[in-house]
Amino acid sequence: MAKCKSCGAEIVWVEMQSGKAMPCDPAIIMYWASIKGRHTIITPNGETVRCELDGDLNSSTGVGYVPHWATCPNAAQHRRRK
Ligand SMILES: [Zn+2]
């Protein structure tokens, strides 16, 4: 499995519909799509969705990956390098 160059955490690369690969946390989690959502999820199809990460289990939108920049303790470094 790939690792984050910055913090060493395991990551997976999810291919986006744009053709680019997005580093994400390897755990696949449930999400609830919401235009006012405070979180971003990457679906296995490579779509970016605004969402909440908790809600009624019976009404979840689907499952996806959390972009690693959302959880990386060194996220600021990712931005600086770009
Ligand atoms: Zn990291």
Coordinates of C-alpha atoms and ligand atoms in Angstrom, one line a residue:
M1 CA 0.0 0.0 0.0
A2 CA 1.2 3.5 -0.7
K3 CA 2.2 5.8 2.1
C4 CA 1.9 9.5 2.5
K5 CA 5.3 11.1 1.9
S6 CA 4.5 13.7 4.6
C7 CA 3.2 11.7 7.6
G8 CA 3.8 8.1 6.6
A9 CA 0.1 7.1 6.9
E10 CA -1.1 4.4 4.5
I11 CA -3.1 5.9 1.6
V12 CA -4.9 4.7 -1.5
W13 CA -4.9 6.5 -4.8
V14 CA -8.4 7.0 -6.2
E15 CA -8.6 7.9 -9.9
M16 CA -10.7 11.0 -10.4
Q17 CA -13.0 11.5 -13.3
S18 CA -10.5 14.2 -14.4
G19 CA -7.9 11.4 -14.8
K20 CA -5.9 12.6 -11.8
A21 CA -5.3 10.4 -8.8
M22 CA -6.3 11.6 -5.4
P23 CA -4.6 10.3 -2.2
C24 CA -7.2 9.1 0.2
D25 CA -7.4 7.4 3.5
P26 CA -7.7 3.6 2.9
A27 CA -10.9 3.2 5.0
I28 CA -14.1 3.3 3.1
I29 CA -16.8 5.1 5.0
M30 CA -20.5 5.9 4.7
Y31 CA -21.5 9.5 3.8
W32 CA -24.6 11.6 3.5
A33 CA -24.5 13.9 0.5
S34 CA -25.3 17.5 1.5
I35 CA -24.7 20.8 -0.3
K36 CA -24.1 22.3 3.1
G37 CA -21.9 19.5 4.2
R38 CA -18.7 20.3 6.1
H39 CA -16.8 17.3 4.6
T40 CA -15.7 16.1 1.2
I41 CA -15.7 12.5 0.1
I42 CA -14.3 10.9 -3.0
T43 CA -16.6 8.2 -4.3
P44 CA -15.1 5.0 -5.8
N45 CA -16.2 6.4 -9.2
G46 CA -13.9 9.4 -8.7
E47 CA -16.5 12.0 -8.0
T48 CA -16.0 14.7 -5.3
V49 CA -19.1 15.0 -3.1
R50 CA -19.9 17.5 -0.3
C51 CA -21.3 15.6 2.6
E52 CA -21.8 14.9 6.2
L53 CA -20.1 11.9 7.8
D54 CA -22.9 11.0 10.2
G55 CA -26.6 10.5 9.9
D56 CA -29.3 7.9 9.8
L57 CA -27.7 4.6 8.7
N58 CA -30.8 3.8 6.7
S59 CA -30.6 6.9 4.6
S60 CA -26.8 7.1 3.8
T61 CA -26.0 8.2 0.2
G62 CA -23.3 5.6 -0.2
V63 CA -19.7 4.9 0.7
G64 CA -16.5 6.6 -0.3
Y65 CA -13.0 7.7 0.7
V66 CA -11.9 10.7 2.8
P67 CA -9.2 12.7 0.9
H68 CA -6.0 12.3 2.8
W69 CA -5.4 16.1 2.9
A70 CA -8.5 16.2 5.2
T71 CA -6.9 14.0 7.9
C72 CA -3.1 14.4 7.3
P73 CA -1.5 16.0 10.3
N74 CA 1.0 17.7 7.9
A75 CA -1.7 18.9 5.4
A76 CA -0.2 22.4 5.5
Q77 CA 3.0 21.0 4.0
H78 CA 1.1 19.4 1.2
R79 CA -0.3 22.9 0.3
R80 CA 3.1 24.6 0.6
R81 CA 4.8 22.1 -1.7
K82 CA 2.2 22.6 -4.4
Ligands
ZN1 ZN -0.1 12.5 5.4

